[in-house]
Amino acid sequence: MLTRELQHTIDERWDACWPTSKLRPIVILDFVSYLFFIRKTSRDLQRQNERGNKPVYFFQGTKGREEIRGDFFSDPEDHNIYSLFACENGTTELEKEYAQHEAYGSFFKTGLIMLPTPKLLENALGINKIIEDVHEDLKGAVFEYLLCKTALIDPNGHAYLPGYLVELLVAAAQPGAKDFILDPSSGNGGLLVGCAKYINGKNLKPLNKNISHFDSQKLKGMESDITSLRIAGMNLMLHGIDKPELKLLDIFSPLNSITNEDATVVIANLIYLPGENNRNVEANTGGNIIRKEIYYLDFILENIINGARCVVIVPDIILYQVATEFVKLREELIENYKLDAVISIEEKHFPLLNGAGVLVFSKETSSSTDEVWFYKLKNNDVAFHPNLNADNLEGLAGQKDDVANFLGHFRNKEKFKESGKGFYIHADQIRAKNYNLSYGEYSSLTTPMPSSVHSITIKPADLPKWEPKRVHKATSLLQPVSKVRSGLIIDKTTVKSLNWQKSLDLARKAFPSKVRATLSIVKANIKSPDWRKLFERARETFP
């Protein structure tokens, strides 16, 4: 663990780069890693000089040549280092020369994000000096501390994952010593380092010792951004992986293949900053515009072999969007692969990761998804804070309980299936929801009833029997009139007396109260006692 004093020393160097440290922190890490590989290359070539007769020199701009020894950057006061970068074409000449190096040449294919100021150069050298001076077992921990100081996004819009999410993705992948592990979007190399720790028996705890006796050929990373490639290379080397297998690759070119070997574990972070420049790419087939996340996922699905395990974190839009390309991708996962789990991330510290989903799936011969485990990982403000104290340890403990539930599922699925941690959804239900993989789409179906609410079981025999609907007499205006008319017709055939008084009495009984009042008026106006006229008048009044 890093001491408070060491953390304070690193903070001083970092904060001295203000405003770069606040506005563009990735610039600092880019330059730190750039200097790291210049020193590595210089020392390597210096050793070659000592063993051979032919000296190796490096350019100092175009105005002259001067040998740069391995300790050239160790003491800024003894060398005019800034002139190396400030002079015309200084970095260009450096990159041309260093790019020829067999081991580290790929880290100099392109230049820095921006040329350093004297202040940035001084403090970047200071950070490298701190890393150089600490014990070998702490070098990786120092770099992890730098990575967690702020949310970092590379120039291509790729967001770096905080440490706890690296831990979870690696635990879900469960890499083994015999696995060949591939990260097609390696970013800062955190997932590859996490896999190496996991295999090395570190269980993803904070490092006390570096990784040792690990076959670096088992790890392979690819990255299309040179800044991330340099940072990932430095990260892996400081953790004890001397020869990192990192490749600068344009993954969107169809001529590129993932690897010469077949990966048995694929792990990837596909979280990108929103924005057309970072989210979309132009495919080489037909000039279609495709989101980076979709292209990477298609790329992975097309290249993994039978038996391979995959863990990928994607933005929430991949889980629920109804556009054709999204639905087709989710359908592919359900029908042609075995989708084991979808973990929803609730992240307060890094808004870009809030709502993201972790997809855990595998490729097996003639298999499809049977049921999917859904889980929501709730996080808090102390998610990956480097300075823990008594005020935030309680929140971190709550987070660790949530993490423990997640890890327990992958260690013993049957046990956690019975305990009710998360919930399972059958593939048929997912198909019925247009292959929606959003946690919220199914959580309401499995939410247990509060203990204060008592459920009542109703048997079918207790339900009332169905009866035809009865029409209330007030619901129809024609019903009483039709009954009266039929009554008048009957009365007409049965009346023997021509006494109109009796006929009116019969009509009053048949008609409702309002009709009776009208008949009284009729009675008063009828001068003839003819009962036929009476009925005709009634019919005209009530057709």
PDB file of C-alpha atoms in Angstrom, residues 70-341:
ATOM      1  CA  GLY A  70      19.989   6.155 -20.476  1.00  0.00           C
ATOM      2  CA  ASP A  71      20.312   8.626 -17.595  1.00  0.00           C
ATOM      3  CA  PHE A  72      19.704  11.668 -19.808  1.00  0.00           C
ATOM      4  CA  PHE A  73      16.224  12.307 -18.323  1.00  0.00           C
ATOM      5  CA  SER A  74      17.051  11.404 -14.740  1.00  0.00           C
ATOM      6  CA  ASP A  75      18.452  14.792 -13.741  1.00  0.00           C
ATOM      7  CA  PRO A  76      16.741  17.742 -15.498  1.00  0.00           C
ATOM      8  CA  GLU A  77      19.259  20.233 -14.101  1.00  0.00           C
ATOM      9  CA  ASP A  78      22.191  18.603 -15.865  1.00  0.00           C
ATOM     10  CA  HIS A  79      20.626  18.572 -19.323  1.00  0.00           C
ATOM     11  CA  ASN A  80      18.712  21.066 -21.402  1.00  0.00           C
ATOM     12  CA  ILE A  81      15.899  18.591 -21.941  1.00  0.00           C
ATOM     13  CA  TYR A  82      13.273  21.125 -22.908  1.00  0.00           C
ATOM     14  CA  SER A  83      15.250  22.089 -26.008  1.00  0.00           C
ATOM     15  CA  LEU A  84      14.838  18.521 -27.217  1.00  0.00           C
ATOM     16  CA  PHE A  85      11.081  19.114 -27.526  1.00  0.00           C
ATOM     17  CA  ALA A  86      11.027  22.847 -28.234  1.00  0.00           C
ATOM     18  CA  CYS A  87      13.357  22.875 -31.219  1.00  0.00           C
ATOM     19  CA  GLU A  88      12.014  22.583 -34.734  1.00  0.00           C
ATOM     20  CA  ASN A  89      11.028  19.005 -35.616  1.00  0.00           C
ATOM     21  CA  GLY A  90      12.533  17.834 -32.334  1.00  0.00           C
ATOM     22  CA  THR A  91       9.885  15.243 -31.451  1.00  0.00           C
ATOM     23  CA  THR A  92       9.520  14.236 -35.107  1.00  0.00           C
ATOM     24  CA  GLU A  93      13.181  13.292 -35.316  1.00  0.00           C
ATOM     25  CA  LEU A  94      13.000  11.476 -31.991  1.00  0.00           C
ATOM     26  CA  GLU A  95      10.011   9.434 -33.097  1.00  0.00           C
ATOM     27  CA  LYS A  96      11.633   8.443 -36.378  1.00  0.00           C
ATOM     28  CA  GLU A  97      14.661   7.134 -34.543  1.00  0.00           C
ATOM     29  CA  TYR A  98      12.909   5.459 -31.626  1.00  0.00           C
ATOM     30  CA  ALA A  99      10.200   3.888 -33.804  1.00  0.00           C
ATOM     31  CA  GLN A 100      12.877   1.589 -35.221  1.00  0.00           C
ATOM     32  CA  HIS A 101      13.456  -0.096 -31.883  1.00  0.00           C
ATOM     33  CA  GLU A 102      12.387  -3.731 -31.944  1.00  0.00           C
ATOM     34  CA  ALA A 103      10.774  -3.896 -28.489  1.00  0.00           C
ATOM     35  CA  TYR A 104       9.357  -0.398 -27.969  1.00  0.00           C
ATOM     36  CA  GLY A 105       9.115   1.035 -31.487  1.00  0.00           C
ATOM     37  CA  SER A 106       5.310   0.681 -31.662  1.00  0.00           C
ATOM     38  CA  PHE A 107       4.944   3.220 -28.818  1.00  0.00           C
ATOM     39  CA  PHE A 108       6.423   5.991 -31.020  1.00  0.00           C
ATOM     40  CA  LYS A 109       4.354   5.590 -34.188  1.00  0.00           C
ATOM     41  CA  THR A 110       2.698   8.963 -33.604  1.00  0.00           C
ATOM     42  CA  GLY A 111       3.490  11.947 -31.432  1.00  0.00           C
ATOM     43  CA  LEU A 112       2.197  13.510 -28.249  1.00  0.00           C
ATOM     44  CA  ILE A 113      -1.280  14.944 -27.777  1.00  0.00           C
ATOM     45  CA  MET A 114       0.393  18.303 -27.291  1.00  0.00           C
ATOM     46  CA  LEU A 115       3.944  19.540 -26.899  1.00  0.00           C
ATOM     47  CA  PRO A 116       4.915  20.046 -23.256  1.00  0.00           C
ATOM     48  CA  THR A 117       5.392  23.358 -21.527  1.00  0.00           C
ATOM     49  CA  PRO A 118       8.443  23.709 -19.251  1.00  0.00           C
ATOM     50  CA  LYS A 119       6.186  23.239 -16.218  1.00  0.00           C
ATOM     51  CA  LEU A 120       4.556  20.106 -17.620  1.00  0.00           C
ATOM     52  CA  LEU A 121       7.955  18.665 -18.574  1.00  0.00           C
ATOM     53  CA  GLU A 122       9.390  19.308 -15.120  1.00  0.00           C
ATOM     54  CA  ASN A 123       6.507  17.629 -13.287  1.00  0.00           C
ATOM     55  CA  ALA A 124       6.202  14.717 -15.717  1.00  0.00           C
ATOM     56  CA  LEU A 125       9.898  14.027 -15.149  1.00  0.00           C
ATOM     57  CA  GLY A 126       9.240  14.322 -11.417  1.00  0.00           C
ATOM     58  CA  ILE A 127       6.473  11.681 -11.572  1.00  0.00           C
ATOM     59  CA  ASN A 128       8.767   9.354 -13.517  1.00  0.00           C
ATOM     60  CA  LYS A 129      11.461   9.929 -10.896  1.00  0.00           C
ATOM     61  CA  ILE A 130       9.030   8.930  -8.122  1.00  0.00           C
ATOM     62  CA  ILE A 131       8.189   5.701  -9.981  1.00  0.00           C
ATOM     63  CA  GLU A 132      11.872   5.045 -10.558  1.00  0.00           C
ATOM     64  CA  ASP A 133      12.759   5.461  -6.876  1.00  0.00           C
ATOM     65  CA  VAL A 134       9.999   3.409  -5.203  1.00  0.00           C
ATOM     66  CA  HIS A 135      10.421  -0.279  -4.470  1.00  0.00           C
ATOM     67  CA  GLU A 136       9.779  -2.605  -7.383  1.00  0.00           C
ATOM     68  CA  ASP A 137       6.659  -4.004  -5.727  1.00  0.00           C
ATOM     69  CA  LEU A 138       5.084  -0.534  -5.494  1.00  0.00           C
ATOM     70  CA  LYS A 139       5.641   0.727  -9.035  1.00  0.00           C
ATOM     71  CA  GLY A 140       2.345  -0.690 -10.316  1.00  0.00           C
ATOM     72  CA  ALA A 141       0.471   0.704  -7.313  1.00  0.00           C
ATOM     73  CA  VAL A 142       1.836   4.189  -8.027  1.00  0.00           C
ATOM     74  CA  PHE A 143       0.590   4.033 -11.600  1.00  0.00           C
ATOM     75  CA  GLU A 144      -2.832   2.790 -10.451  1.00  0.00           C
ATOM     76  CA  TYR A 145      -2.985   5.766  -8.128  1.00  0.00           C
ATOM     77  CA  LEU A 146      -2.347   8.090 -11.076  1.00  0.00           C
ATOM     78  CA  LEU A 147      -5.071   6.382 -13.110  1.00  0.00           C
ATOM     79  CA  CYS A 148      -7.674   6.766 -10.378  1.00  0.00           C
ATOM     80  CA  LYS A 149      -7.033  10.443  -9.661  1.00  0.00           C
ATOM     81  CA  THR A 150      -9.650  11.487 -12.208  1.00  0.00           C
ATOM     82  CA  ALA A 151     -11.974  10.053 -14.834  1.00  0.00           C
ATOM     83  CA  LEU A 152      -9.889   9.651 -17.970  1.00  0.00           C
ATOM     84  CA  ILE A 153     -11.023   9.619 -21.598  1.00  0.00           C
ATOM     85  CA  ASP A 154      -8.535   9.088 -24.414  1.00  0.00           C
ATOM     86  CA  PRO A 155      -8.461  11.209 -27.621  1.00  0.00           C
ATOM     87  CA  ASN A 156     -10.741   8.674 -29.377  1.00  0.00           C
ATOM     88  CA  GLY A 157     -13.427   9.081 -26.701  1.00  0.00           C
ATOM     89  CA  HIS A 158     -12.682   5.765 -24.975  1.00  0.00           C
ATOM     90  CA  ALA A 159     -13.460   5.949 -21.238  1.00  0.00           C
ATOM     91  CA  TYR A 160     -11.101   4.191 -18.823  1.00  0.00           C
ATOM     92  CA  LEU A 161     -12.738   1.948 -16.221  1.00  0.00           C
ATOM     93  CA  PRO A 162     -12.366   2.507 -12.457  1.00  0.00           C
ATOM     94  CA  GLY A 163     -10.630  -0.246 -10.524  1.00  0.00           C
ATOM     95  CA  TYR A 164     -13.700  -1.904  -9.015  1.00  0.00           C
ATOM     96  CA  LEU A 165     -15.267  -2.450 -12.461  1.00  0.00           C
ATOM     97  CA  VAL A 166     -12.012  -3.961 -13.720  1.00  0.00           C
ATOM     98  CA  GLU A 167     -12.205  -6.307 -10.751  1.00  0.00           C
ATOM     99  CA  LEU A 168     -15.765  -7.345 -11.542  1.00  0.00           C
ATOM    100  CA  LEU A 169     -15.236  -7.930 -15.252  1.00  0.00           C
ATOM    101  CA  VAL A 170     -12.167 -10.079 -14.627  1.00  0.00           C
ATOM    102  CA  ALA A 171     -13.940 -12.079 -11.908  1.00  0.00           C
ATOM    103  CA  ALA A 172     -16.831 -12.749 -14.294  1.00  0.00           C
ATOM    104  CA  ALA A 173     -14.390 -13.892 -17.011  1.00  0.00           C
ATOM    105  CA  GLN A 174     -12.545 -16.196 -14.572  1.00  0.00           C
ATOM    106  CA  PRO A 175      -9.333 -16.473 -16.615  1.00  0.00           C
ATOM    107  CA  GLY A 176      -7.044 -19.426 -15.989  1.00  0.00           C
ATOM    108  CA  ALA A 177      -3.359 -20.144 -16.441  1.00  0.00           C
ATOM    109  CA  LYS A 178      -4.026 -22.051 -19.671  1.00  0.00           C
ATOM    110  CA  ASP A 179      -6.212 -19.365 -21.230  1.00  0.00           C
ATOM    111  CA  PHE A 180      -5.153 -17.088 -24.052  1.00  0.00           C
ATOM    112  CA  ILE A 181      -6.631 -13.695 -23.148  1.00  0.00           C
ATOM    113  CA  LEU A 182      -7.505 -10.975 -25.636  1.00  0.00           C
ATOM    114  CA  ASP A 183      -8.624  -7.384 -25.132  1.00  0.00           C
ATOM    115  CA  PRO A 184      -9.468  -5.863 -28.551  1.00  0.00           C
ATOM    116  CA  SER A 185      -9.849  -2.358 -27.058  1.00  0.00           C
ATOM    117  CA  SER A 186      -7.211  -2.403 -24.335  1.00  0.00           C
ATOM    118  CA  GLY A 187      -7.451   1.265 -23.297  1.00  0.00           C
ATOM    119  CA  ASN A 188      -5.095   1.803 -20.363  1.00  0.00           C
ATOM    120  CA  GLY A 189      -4.391  -1.939 -20.067  1.00  0.00           C
ATOM    121  CA  GLY A 190      -6.300  -2.274 -16.787  1.00  0.00           C
ATOM    122  CA  LEU A 191      -8.256  -5.368 -17.844  1.00  0.00           C
ATOM    123  CA  LEU A 192      -5.121  -7.182 -19.003  1.00  0.00           C
ATOM    124  CA  VAL A 193      -3.343  -6.307 -15.753  1.00  0.00           C
ATOM    125  CA  GLY A 194      -6.402  -7.495 -13.827  1.00  0.00           C
ATOM    126  CA  CYS A 195      -6.373 -10.844 -15.634  1.00  0.00           C
ATOM    127  CA  ALA A 196      -2.685 -11.291 -14.883  1.00  0.00           C
ATOM    128  CA  LYS A 197      -3.281 -10.553 -11.193  1.00  0.00           C
ATOM    129  CA  TYR A 198      -6.225 -12.951 -11.089  1.00  0.00           C
ATOM    130  CA  ILE A 199      -4.208 -15.780 -12.599  1.00  0.00           C
ATOM    131  CA  ASN A 200      -1.212 -14.957 -10.429  1.00  0.00           C
ATOM    132  CA  GLY A 201      -3.299 -15.517  -7.299  1.00  0.00           C
ATOM    133  CA  LYS A 202      -3.630 -11.889  -6.249  1.00  0.00           C
ATOM    134  CA  ASN A 203      -7.445 -12.095  -6.228  1.00  0.00           C
ATOM    135  CA  LEU A 204      -7.521  -8.527  -7.483  1.00  0.00           C
ATOM    136  CA  LYS A 205      -6.610  -7.010  -4.124  1.00  0.00           C
ATOM    137  CA  PRO A 206      -4.412  -3.885  -3.999  1.00  0.00           C
ATOM    138  CA  LEU A 207      -0.923  -4.948  -4.937  1.00  0.00           C
ATOM    139  CA  ASN A 208       1.706  -5.640  -2.349  1.00  0.00           C
ATOM    140  CA  LYS A 209       3.941  -7.352  -4.851  1.00  0.00           C
ATOM    141  CA  ASN A 210       4.220  -7.251  -8.599  1.00  0.00           C
ATOM    142  CA  ILE A 211       3.146 -10.051 -10.892  1.00  0.00           C
ATOM    143  CA  SER A 212       5.827 -12.675 -11.214  1.00  0.00           C
ATOM    144  CA  HIS A 213       6.401 -15.833 -13.239  1.00  0.00           C
ATOM    145  CA  PHE A 214       3.645 -14.915 -15.658  1.00  0.00           C
ATOM    146  CA  ASP A 215       3.760 -15.798 -19.336  1.00  0.00           C
ATOM    147  CA  SER A 216       3.190 -12.452 -21.049  1.00  0.00           C
ATOM    148  CA  GLN A 217       2.460 -14.289 -24.305  1.00  0.00           C
ATOM    149  CA  LYS A 218      -0.878 -15.298 -22.765  1.00  0.00           C
ATOM    150  CA  LEU A 219      -2.014 -11.670 -22.821  1.00  0.00           C
ATOM    151  CA  LYS A 220      -2.663  -9.741 -26.002  1.00  0.00           C
ATOM    152  CA  GLY A 221      -4.115  -6.271 -26.361  1.00  0.00           C
ATOM    153  CA  MET A 222      -5.010  -4.142 -29.336  1.00  0.00           C
ATOM    154  CA  GLU A 223      -5.601  -0.414 -29.456  1.00  0.00           C
ATOM    155  CA  SER A 224      -6.197   2.048 -32.263  1.00  0.00           C
ATOM    156  CA  ASP A 225      -5.111   5.066 -30.186  1.00  0.00           C
ATOM    157  CA  ILE A 226      -1.366   5.520 -29.665  1.00  0.00           C
ATOM    158  CA  THR A 227      -1.856   7.442 -26.402  1.00  0.00           C
ATOM    159  CA  SER A 228      -3.749   4.551 -24.828  1.00  0.00           C
ATOM    160  CA  LEU A 229      -1.216   2.099 -26.247  1.00  0.00           C
ATOM    161  CA  ARG A 230       1.657   3.909 -24.489  1.00  0.00           C
ATOM    162  CA  ILE A 231      -0.269   4.157 -21.213  1.00  0.00           C
ATOM    163  CA  ALA A 232      -1.260   0.472 -21.388  1.00  0.00           C
ATOM    164  CA  GLY A 233       2.331  -0.543 -22.124  1.00  0.00           C
ATOM    165  CA  MET A 234       3.637   1.407 -19.128  1.00  0.00           C
ATOM    166  CA  ASN A 235       0.889  -0.020 -16.918  1.00  0.00           C
ATOM    167  CA  LEU A 236       1.727  -3.618 -17.842  1.00  0.00           C
ATOM    168  CA  MET A 237       5.481  -3.147 -17.491  1.00  0.00           C
ATOM    169  CA  LEU A 238       5.222  -1.482 -14.091  1.00  0.00           C
ATOM    170  CA  HIS A 239       3.188  -4.476 -12.927  1.00  0.00           C
ATOM    171  CA  GLY A 240       5.963  -6.868 -13.893  1.00  0.00           C
ATOM    172  CA  ILE A 241       5.036  -7.855 -17.455  1.00  0.00           C
ATOM    173  CA  ASP A 242       8.291  -6.969 -19.191  1.00  0.00           C
ATOM    174  CA  LYS A 243       7.298  -7.686 -22.777  1.00  0.00           C
ATOM    175  CA  PRO A 244       3.661  -6.668 -23.215  1.00  0.00           C
ATOM    176  CA  GLU A 245       1.924  -8.015 -26.316  1.00  0.00           C
ATOM    177  CA  LEU A 246       0.264  -4.785 -27.441  1.00  0.00           C
ATOM    178  CA  LYS A 247      -0.495  -4.018 -31.051  1.00  0.00           C
ATOM    179  CA  LEU A 248      -1.415  -0.725 -32.679  1.00  0.00           C
ATOM    180  CA  LEU A 249      -4.274  -1.742 -34.910  1.00  0.00           C
ATOM    181  CA  ASP A 250      -6.972  -0.188 -37.012  1.00  0.00           C
ATOM    182  CA  ILE A 251      -9.687  -2.537 -35.872  1.00  0.00           C
ATOM    183  CA  PHE A 252     -12.139  -1.122 -38.397  1.00  0.00           C
ATOM    184  CA  SER A 253     -10.163  -2.415 -41.347  1.00  0.00           C
ATOM    185  CA  PRO A 254     -11.512  -5.752 -42.625  1.00  0.00           C
ATOM    186  CA  LEU A 255      -7.970  -6.821 -43.548  1.00  0.00           C
ATOM    187  CA  ASN A 256      -6.952  -7.015 -39.898  1.00  0.00           C
ATOM    188  CA  SER A 257      -7.325 -10.178 -37.872  1.00  0.00           C
ATOM    189  CA  ILE A 258      -7.471 -10.293 -34.105  1.00  0.00           C
ATOM    190  CA  THR A 259      -4.570 -12.642 -33.536  1.00  0.00           C
ATOM    191  CA  ASN A 260      -2.674 -15.568 -34.909  1.00  0.00           C
ATOM    192  CA  GLU A 261      -3.800 -17.608 -31.939  1.00  0.00           C
ATOM    193  CA  ASP A 262      -7.322 -18.401 -30.827  1.00  0.00           C
ATOM    194  CA  ALA A 263      -8.423 -16.466 -27.744  1.00  0.00           C
ATOM    195  CA  THR A 264     -10.234 -18.508 -25.092  1.00  0.00           C
ATOM    196  CA  VAL A 265     -11.117 -15.443 -23.005  1.00  0.00           C
ATOM    197  CA  VAL A 266     -12.185 -12.135 -24.546  1.00  0.00           C
ATOM    198  CA  ILE A 267     -12.639  -9.164 -22.237  1.00  0.00           C
ATOM    199  CA  ALA A 268     -13.371  -5.626 -23.406  1.00  0.00           C
ATOM    200  CA  ASN A 269     -14.479  -2.159 -22.369  1.00  0.00           C
ATOM    201  CA  LEU A 270     -16.700  -0.589 -25.038  1.00  0.00           C
ATOM    202  CA  ILE A 271     -17.670   2.638 -23.277  1.00  0.00           C
ATOM    203  CA  TYR A 272     -17.131   5.696 -25.474  1.00  0.00           C
ATOM    204  CA  LEU A 273     -17.849   9.361 -24.995  1.00  0.00           C
ATOM    205  CA  PRO A 274     -21.073  10.404 -26.790  1.00  0.00           C
ATOM    206  CA  GLY A 275     -20.528  12.413 -29.928  1.00  0.00           C
ATOM    207  CA  GLU A 276     -20.528  11.723 -33.650  1.00  0.00           C
ATOM    208  CA  ASN A 277     -16.751  11.880 -33.970  1.00  0.00           C
ATOM    209  CA  ASN A 278     -16.210   9.250 -31.305  1.00  0.00           C
ATOM    210  CA  ARG A 279     -19.268   7.035 -31.623  1.00  0.00           C
ATOM    211  CA  ASN A 280     -19.510   6.450 -35.336  1.00  0.00           C
ATOM    212  CA  VAL A 281     -17.142   4.958 -37.862  1.00  0.00           C
ATOM    213  CA  GLU A 282     -17.430   4.525 -41.574  1.00  0.00           C
ATOM    214  CA  ALA A 283     -17.393   0.853 -42.443  1.00  0.00           C
ATOM    215  CA  ASN A 284     -15.369  -0.227 -45.416  1.00  0.00           C
ATOM    216  CA  THR A 285     -18.345  -2.042 -46.892  1.00  0.00           C
ATOM    217  CA  GLY A 286     -20.853   0.293 -48.509  1.00  0.00           C
ATOM    218  CA  GLY A 287     -19.806   3.385 -46.591  1.00  0.00           C
ATOM    219  CA  ASN A 288     -22.347   2.713 -43.824  1.00  0.00           C
ATOM    220  CA  ILE A 289     -22.083   4.594 -40.550  1.00  0.00           C
ATOM    221  CA  ILE A 290     -21.854   2.147 -37.643  1.00  0.00           C
ATOM    222  CA  ARG A 291     -21.412   2.846 -33.949  1.00  0.00           C
ATOM    223  CA  LYS A 292     -18.062   1.795 -32.523  1.00  0.00           C
ATOM    224  CA  GLU A 293     -19.681  -0.392 -29.876  1.00  0.00           C
ATOM    225  CA  ILE A 294     -21.677  -2.282 -32.509  1.00  0.00           C
ATOM    226  CA  TYR A 295     -18.616  -2.753 -34.704  1.00  0.00           C
ATOM    227  CA  TYR A 296     -16.486  -4.038 -31.817  1.00  0.00           C
ATOM    228  CA  LEU A 297     -19.193  -6.472 -30.693  1.00  0.00           C
ATOM    229  CA  ASP A 298     -19.668  -7.788 -34.221  1.00  0.00           C
ATOM    230  CA  PHE A 299     -15.899  -8.070 -34.495  1.00  0.00           C
ATOM    231  CA  ILE A 300     -15.738 -10.153 -31.306  1.00  0.00           C
ATOM    232  CA  LEU A 301     -18.667 -12.400 -32.235  1.00  0.00           C
ATOM    233  CA  GLU A 302     -17.205 -13.165 -35.629  1.00  0.00           C
ATOM    234  CA  ASN A 303     -13.778 -14.116 -34.289  1.00  0.00           C
ATOM    235  CA  ILE A 304     -14.267 -16.034 -31.055  1.00  0.00           C
ATOM    236  CA  ILE A 305     -13.939 -19.811 -31.130  1.00  0.00           C
ATOM    237  CA  ASN A 306     -16.105 -22.543 -29.587  1.00  0.00           C
ATOM    238  CA  GLY A 307     -15.629 -22.678 -25.843  1.00  0.00           C
ATOM    239  CA  ALA A 308     -14.485 -19.039 -25.582  1.00  0.00           C
ATOM    240  CA  ARG A 309     -15.802 -16.938 -22.689  1.00  0.00           C
ATOM    241  CA  CYS A 310     -16.549 -13.244 -23.190  1.00  0.00           C
ATOM    242  CA  VAL A 311     -17.168 -10.389 -20.765  1.00  0.00           C
ATOM    243  CA  VAL A 312     -17.924  -7.004 -22.318  1.00  0.00           C
ATOM    244  CA  ILE A 313     -19.154  -3.761 -20.781  1.00  0.00           C
ATOM    245  CA  VAL A 314     -21.364  -1.707 -23.101  1.00  0.00           C
ATOM    246  CA  PRO A 315     -23.400   1.534 -22.833  1.00  0.00           C
ATOM    247  CA  ASP A 316     -27.054   1.196 -21.833  1.00  0.00           C
ATOM    248  CA  ILE A 317     -28.309   2.045 -25.331  1.00  0.00           C
ATOM    249  CA  ILE A 318     -27.063  -1.348 -26.536  1.00  0.00           C
ATOM    250  CA  LEU A 319     -29.439  -3.058 -24.092  1.00  0.00           C
ATOM    251  CA  TYR A 320     -32.769  -1.525 -25.093  1.00  0.00           C
ATOM    252  CA  GLN A 321     -32.562   0.484 -28.340  1.00  0.00           C
ATOM    253  CA  VAL A 322     -35.161  -0.695 -30.888  1.00  0.00           C
ATOM    254  CA  ALA A 323     -33.222   0.257 -34.017  1.00  0.00           C
ATOM    255  CA  THR A 324     -32.560  -2.695 -36.319  1.00  0.00           C
ATOM    256  CA  GLU A 325     -28.809  -3.012 -35.716  1.00  0.00           C
ATOM    257  CA  PHE A 326     -29.305  -3.114 -31.925  1.00  0.00           C
ATOM    258  CA  VAL A 327     -32.110  -5.669 -32.005  1.00  0.00           C
ATOM    259  CA  LYS A 328     -30.177  -7.841 -34.450  1.00  0.00           C
ATOM    260  CA  LEU A 329     -27.122  -7.848 -32.190  1.00  0.00           C
ATOM    261  CA  ARG A 330     -29.136  -8.844 -29.108  1.00  0.00           C
ATOM    262  CA  GLU A 331     -30.948 -11.514 -31.096  1.00  0.00           C
ATOM    263  CA  GLU A 332     -27.579 -12.915 -32.153  1.00  0.00           C
ATOM    264  CA  LEU A 333     -26.470 -13.148 -28.517  1.00  0.00           C
ATOM    265  CA  ILE A 334     -29.648 -14.956 -27.453  1.00  0.00           C
ATOM    266  CA  GLU A 335     -30.051 -17.330 -30.402  1.00  0.00           C
ATOM    267  CA  ASN A 336     -26.471 -18.218 -31.404  1.00  0.00           C
ATOM    268  CA  TYR A 337     -24.545 -17.766 -28.155  1.00  0.00           C
ATOM    269  CA  LYS A 338     -25.126 -18.587 -24.519  1.00  0.00           C
ATOM    270  CA  LEU A 339     -25.841 -15.317 -22.740  1.00  0.00           C
ATOM    271  CA  ASP A 340     -25.307 -16.054 -19.046  1.00  0.00           C
ATOM    272  CA  ALA A 341     -25.721 -12.697 -17.336  1.00  0.00           C
TER     273      ALA A 341
END
